[in-house]
Amino acid sequence: MPKISAATVADHRAQQRRALVDAARALLESEGDAAAVTFAAVARSTGLARNSVYKYFADRAELLAAVVRESAPRWTERITAAMAAAETPEQRVAAYVRAQCELVRDGEHRIARALAGDRDAAALREAAGHAHRELLTPLTAALAELGDHEPEFTAQLLQGLVNAAVTALESGAPYDTTTDRTTAMAVAALNALHAQR
C-alpha cells in the first residue's frame, strides 16, 4: 500500500481528489481552454500516475463537473457577501450586478467560459445549471423583499442583462463604464416595474 500523509485512507483519498480538482481549476485559469484539462496534465500537476486519476474520476467530464460544483459556492459567497453589505433591496440588486462584473474582472469567469466551449459541455450542463440556480438565490430573495410577485422570473430576466454585461466585458468593454451602466439599468428597470403596481 502506498504511503499516505493523512490520518485515514478516506482522508487521503479526499486530499488527492481535492488536489486533482485544484489542478484542473488551475489549468482552466491559466490556459483559458478546457482542452488543456487532461488526465495526463492533472496527474503531472499532482505527482500522480495518469492511471491513478481514474481512481477518483471516471472521465474528464466528471472531473470538470467537480470543478464547476466546487467553484460555484465561492462565486455565490462573493455575491451574497456583497449583497449582505447593502442596506436596501435596491442596493442589494445593484450589489448583485456589481459582484458578478467583479468576478469577470478578477478572472473567475474564465473558468465558466472555458468550460462552455468544451467537447464535454453537454455533460457539464447539470452542474452548471445548479451553479446558476445558486447564483440566482440571493437575487430572488431581494426581489421578493421588494414585493415582486414573480421574483424568480424577474431574477432570470435581470441575469440576462448581467450576461450581456459579462459578454461585453469579456470582449474588452471598459469595466467601470460597463458595470455602472448595467447597474443603473437593472435598478431603473426594477423601479419602473414596481411603479406599475
mmCIF file of C-alpha atoms in Angstrom:
data_model
loop_
_atom_site.group_PDB
_atom_site.id
_atom_site.type_symbol
_atom_site.label_atom_id
_atom_site.label_comp_id
_atom_site.label_asym_id
_atom_site.label_seq_id
_atom_site.Cartn_x
_atom_site.Cartn_y
_atom_site.Cartn_z
ATOM 1 C CA MET A 1 0.000 0.000 0.000
ATOM 2 C CA PRO A 2 1.385 3.457 -0.880
ATOM 3 C CA LYS A 3 2.392 5.766 1.927
ATOM 4 C CA ILE A 4 -0.322 8.234 2.877
ATOM 5 C CA SER A 5 0.039 11.581 4.604
ATOM 6 C CA ALA A 6 -3.487 11.789 6.026
ATOM 7 C CA ALA A 7 -4.885 10.311 9.229
ATOM 8 C CA THR A 8 -7.017 7.771 7.382
ATOM 9 C CA VAL A 9 -7.273 6.285 3.911
ATOM 10 C CA ALA A 10 -10.551 8.181 3.443
ATOM 11 C CA ASP A 11 -8.825 11.462 4.346
ATOM 12 C CA HIS A 12 -6.007 10.638 1.944
ATOM 13 C CA ARG A 13 -8.473 9.991 -0.876
ATOM 14 C CA ALA A 14 -10.254 13.269 -0.121
ATOM 15 C CA GLN A 15 -6.931 15.142 -0.222
ATOM 16 C CA GLN A 16 -5.963 13.550 -3.530
ATOM 17 C CA ARG A 17 -9.346 14.307 -5.042
ATOM 18 C CA ARG A 18 -9.089 17.919 -3.855
ATOM 19 C CA ALA A 19 -5.616 18.188 -5.393
ATOM 20 C CA LEU A 20 -6.907 16.905 -8.740
ATOM 21 C CA VAL A 21 -9.805 19.379 -8.769
ATOM 22 C CA ASP A 22 -7.444 22.219 -7.829
ATOM 23 C CA ALA A 23 -5.053 21.202 -10.607
ATOM 24 C CA ALA A 24 -7.882 21.160 -13.146
ATOM 25 C CA ARG A 25 -9.061 24.579 -11.975
ATOM 26 C CA ALA A 26 -5.531 25.991 -12.222
ATOM 27 C CA LEU A 27 -5.236 24.701 -15.792
ATOM 28 C CA LEU A 28 -8.550 26.326 -16.716
ATOM 29 C CA GLU A 29 -7.449 29.633 -15.199
ATOM 30 C CA SER A 30 -4.012 29.649 -16.804
ATOM 31 C CA GLU A 31 -4.927 28.292 -20.227
ATOM 32 C CA GLY A 32 -8.478 29.591 -20.610
ATOM 33 C CA ASP A 33 -9.254 26.398 -22.506
ATOM 34 C CA ALA A 34 -10.892 23.275 -21.116
ATOM 35 C CA ALA A 35 -8.991 21.193 -23.668
ATOM 36 C CA ALA A 36 -5.924 21.769 -21.501
ATOM 37 C CA VAL A 37 -7.533 19.707 -18.743
ATOM 38 C CA THR A 38 -6.485 16.148 -19.459
ATOM 39 C CA PHE A 39 -5.843 13.340 -17.022
ATOM 40 C CA ALA A 40 -2.178 13.419 -18.067
ATOM 41 C CA ALA A 41 -1.937 17.145 -17.262
ATOM 42 C CA VAL A 42 -3.627 16.960 -13.862
ATOM 43 C CA ALA A 43 -1.591 13.848 -12.992
ATOM 44 C CA ARG A 44 1.622 15.767 -13.757
ATOM 45 C CA SER A 45 0.469 18.689 -11.612
ATOM 46 C CA THR A 46 -0.287 16.483 -8.630
ATOM 47 C CA GLY A 47 2.540 13.970 -8.947
ATOM 48 C CA LEU A 48 0.178 11.071 -9.536
ATOM 49 C CA ALA A 49 0.397 8.474 -12.264
ATOM 50 C CA ARG A 50 -2.099 9.123 -15.063
ATOM 51 C CA ASN A 51 -3.914 5.840 -14.375
ATOM 52 C CA SER A 52 -4.337 6.840 -10.718
ATOM 53 C CA VAL A 53 -6.640 9.693 -11.724
ATOM 54 C CA TYR A 54 -9.223 7.101 -12.755
ATOM 55 C CA LYS A 55 -9.497 6.037 -9.109
ATOM 56 C CA TYR A 56 -11.097 9.407 -8.389
ATOM 57 C CA PHE A 57 -12.888 10.347 -11.615
ATOM 58 C CA ALA A 58 -14.387 8.078 -14.264
ATOM 59 C CA ASP A 59 -13.621 10.561 -17.050
ATOM 60 C CA ARG A 60 -12.666 14.192 -17.635
ATOM 61 C CA ALA A 61 -16.333 15.287 -17.828
ATOM 62 C CA GLU A 62 -16.756 14.115 -14.230
ATOM 63 C CA LEU A 63 -13.597 15.981 -13.221
ATOM 64 C CA LEU A 64 -14.747 19.186 -14.929
ATOM 65 C CA ALA A 65 -18.193 18.888 -13.331
ATOM 66 C CA ALA A 66 -16.450 18.692 -9.948
ATOM 67 C CA VAL A 67 -14.608 21.932 -10.767
ATOM 68 C CA VAL A 68 -17.935 23.625 -11.514
ATOM 69 C CA ARG A 69 -19.588 22.308 -8.339
ATOM 70 C CA GLU A 70 -16.684 23.363 -6.136
ATOM 71 C CA SER A 71 -16.178 26.779 -7.743
ATOM 72 C CA ALA A 72 -19.835 27.825 -7.586
ATOM 73 C CA PRO A 73 -20.011 28.186 -3.777
ATOM 74 C CA ARG A 74 -17.088 30.640 -3.879
ATOM 75 C CA TRP A 75 -18.847 32.704 -6.525
ATOM 76 C CA THR A 76 -22.110 32.614 -4.572
ATOM 77 C CA GLU A 77 -20.330 33.614 -1.344
ATOM 78 C CA ARG A 78 -18.824 36.681 -3.011
ATOM 79 C CA ILE A 79 -22.182 37.744 -4.396
ATOM 80 C CA THR A 80 -24.014 37.056 -1.141
ATOM 81 C CA ALA A 81 -21.414 38.969 0.901
ATOM 82 C CA ALA A 82 -21.688 41.983 -1.409
ATOM 83 C CA MET A 83 -25.473 41.918 -1.142
ATOM 84 C CA ALA A 84 -25.412 41.499 2.640
ATOM 85 C CA ALA A 85 -23.389 44.710 2.966
ATOM 86 C CA ALA A 86 -26.117 46.684 1.163
ATOM 87 C CA GLU A 87 -28.803 48.415 3.206
ATOM 88 C CA THR A 88 -31.857 48.348 0.925
ATOM 89 C CA PRO A 89 -33.300 45.785 -1.513
ATOM 90 C CA GLU A 90 -32.462 48.126 -4.423
ATOM 91 C CA GLN A 91 -28.872 48.367 -3.214
ATOM 92 C CA ARG A 92 -28.752 44.584 -2.908
ATOM 93 C CA VAL A 93 -29.792 44.224 -6.547
ATOM 94 C CA ALA A 94 -27.098 46.732 -7.524
ATOM 95 C CA ALA A 95 -24.561 44.788 -5.447
ATOM 96 C CA TYR A 96 -25.583 41.593 -7.235
ATOM 97 C CA VAL A 97 -24.830 43.137 -10.617
ATOM 98 C CA ARG A 98 -21.547 44.673 -9.491
ATOM 99 C CA ALA A 99 -20.354 41.471 -7.812
ATOM 100 C CA GLN A 100 -20.790 39.477 -11.000
ATOM 101 C CA CYS A 101 -18.943 42.088 -13.021
ATOM 102 C CA GLU A 102 -16.155 41.912 -10.427
ATOM 103 C CA LEU A 103 -15.964 38.137 -10.879
ATOM 104 C CA VAL A 104 -15.321 38.730 -14.566
ATOM 105 C CA ARG A 105 -12.763 41.466 -13.849
ATOM 106 C CA ASP A 106 -10.941 39.168 -11.416
ATOM 107 C CA GLY A 107 -10.770 36.294 -13.883
ATOM 108 C CA GLU A 108 -13.201 33.963 -12.131
ATOM 109 C CA HIS A 109 -15.486 33.810 -15.146
ATOM 110 C CA ARG A 110 -12.670 32.433 -17.299
ATOM 111 C CA ILE A 111 -13.452 29.012 -15.841
ATOM 112 C CA ALA A 112 -17.086 29.122 -16.917
ATOM 113 C CA ARG A 113 -16.150 30.481 -20.337
ATOM 114 C CA ALA A 114 -13.509 27.801 -20.874
ATOM 115 C CA LEU A 115 -15.960 25.071 -19.931
ATOM 116 C CA ALA A 116 -18.755 26.391 -22.146
ATOM 117 C CA GLY A 117 -16.909 25.519 -25.320
ATOM 118 C CA ASP A 118 -15.626 22.152 -24.176
ATOM 119 C CA ARG A 119 -16.411 18.945 -26.038
ATOM 120 C CA ASP A 120 -17.932 17.602 -22.805
ATOM 121 C CA ALA A 121 -20.083 20.723 -22.314
ATOM 122 C CA ALA A 122 -23.298 18.717 -22.552
ATOM 123 C CA ALA A 123 -22.185 16.583 -19.622
ATOM 124 C CA LEU A 124 -21.449 19.736 -17.619
ATOM 125 C CA ARG A 125 -24.860 21.322 -18.065
ATOM 126 C CA GLU A 126 -26.339 19.757 -14.930
ATOM 127 C CA ALA A 127 -23.516 21.032 -12.717
ATOM 128 C CA ALA A 128 -23.597 24.430 -14.442
ATOM 129 C CA GLY A 129 -27.385 24.628 -14.118
ATOM 130 C CA HIS A 130 -27.148 24.007 -10.391
ATOM 131 C CA ALA A 131 -24.450 26.686 -10.096
ATOM 132 C CA HIS A 132 -26.625 29.235 -11.928
ATOM 133 C CA ARG A 133 -29.616 28.458 -9.700
ATOM 134 C CA GLU A 134 -27.422 29.010 -6.648
ATOM 135 C CA LEU A 135 -26.283 32.387 -8.017
ATOM 136 C CA LEU A 136 -29.893 33.497 -8.521
ATOM 137 C CA THR A 137 -30.966 32.614 -4.963
ATOM 138 C CA PRO A 138 -29.830 35.846 -3.239
ATOM 139 C CA LEU A 139 -31.217 37.975 -6.079
ATOM 140 C CA THR A 140 -34.577 36.215 -5.895
ATOM 141 C CA ALA A 141 -34.712 36.905 -2.148
ATOM 142 C CA ALA A 142 -34.029 40.628 -2.670
ATOM 143 C CA LEU A 143 -36.718 40.828 -5.342
ATOM 144 C CA ALA A 144 -39.235 39.096 -3.078
ATOM 145 C CA GLU A 145 -38.415 41.657 -0.390
ATOM 146 C CA LEU A 146 -39.193 44.394 -2.911
ATOM 147 C CA GLY A 147 -42.646 42.870 -3.323
ATOM 148 C CA ASP A 148 -42.053 41.277 -6.712
ATOM 149 C CA HIS A 149 -44.826 38.742 -7.379
ATOM 150 C CA GLU A 150 -42.623 36.673 -9.703
ATOM 151 C CA PRO A 151 -39.149 37.083 -8.204
ATOM 152 C CA GLU A 152 -37.645 34.005 -9.873
ATOM 153 C CA PHE A 153 -38.765 35.120 -13.336
ATOM 154 C CA THR A 154 -37.584 38.679 -12.753
ATOM 155 C CA ALA A 155 -34.259 37.316 -11.478
ATOM 156 C CA GLN A 156 -33.805 35.362 -14.704
ATOM 157 C CA LEU A 157 -34.514 38.479 -16.777
ATOM 158 C CA LEU A 158 -32.058 40.551 -14.745
ATOM 159 C CA GLN A 159 -29.475 37.804 -15.106
ATOM 160 C CA GLY A 160 -29.895 38.160 -18.866
ATOM 161 C CA LEU A 161 -28.839 41.793 -18.521
ATOM 162 C CA VAL A 162 -25.850 40.724 -16.418
ATOM 163 C CA ASN A 163 -24.932 38.092 -19.005
ATOM 164 C CA ALA A 164 -24.867 40.805 -21.667
ATOM 165 C CA ALA A 165 -22.532 42.845 -19.459
ATOM 166 C CA VAL A 166 -20.306 39.802 -18.954
ATOM 167 C CA THR A 167 -20.090 39.278 -22.711
ATOM 168 C CA ALA A 168 -19.212 42.938 -23.195
ATOM 169 C CA LEU A 169 -16.508 42.826 -20.517
ATOM 170 C CA GLU A 170 -15.011 39.683 -21.990
ATOM 171 C CA SER A 171 -14.924 41.416 -25.378
ATOM 172 C CA GLY A 172 -12.874 44.265 -23.936
ATOM 173 C CA ALA A 173 -15.520 46.805 -22.891
ATOM 174 C CA PRO A 174 -14.276 49.171 -20.142
ATOM 175 C CA TYR A 175 -15.008 47.763 -16.697
ATOM 176 C CA ASP A 176 -16.207 50.915 -14.895
ATOM 177 C CA THR A 177 -18.474 52.149 -17.692
ATOM 178 C CA THR A 178 -19.999 48.733 -18.326
ATOM 179 C CA THR A 179 -20.561 47.988 -14.648
ATOM 180 C CA ASP A 180 -22.026 51.416 -13.852
ATOM 181 C CA ARG A 181 -24.372 51.360 -16.840
ATOM 182 C CA THR A 182 -25.558 47.786 -16.229
ATOM 183 C CA THR A 183 -26.176 48.509 -12.557
ATOM 184 C CA ALA A 184 -28.129 51.667 -13.373
ATOM 185 C CA MET A 185 -30.215 49.831 -15.970
ATOM 186 C CA ALA A 186 -31.033 47.000 -13.543
ATOM 187 C CA VAL A 187 -32.155 49.352 -10.774
ATOM 188 C CA ALA A 188 -34.107 51.583 -13.194
ATOM 189 C CA ALA A 189 -35.877 48.570 -14.688
ATOM 190 C CA LEU A 190 -36.906 47.375 -11.246
ATOM 191 C CA ASN A 191 -38.146 50.805 -10.198
ATOM 192 C CA ALA A 192 -40.187 51.066 -13.402
ATOM 193 C CA LEU A 193 -41.611 47.572 -12.938
ATOM 194 C CA HIS A 194 -42.676 48.188 -9.360
ATOM 195 C CA ALA A 195 -44.051 51.663 -10.136
ATOM 196 C CA GLN A 196 -46.647 49.949 -12.377
ATOM 197 C CA ARG A 197 -48.136 48.131 -9.400
#
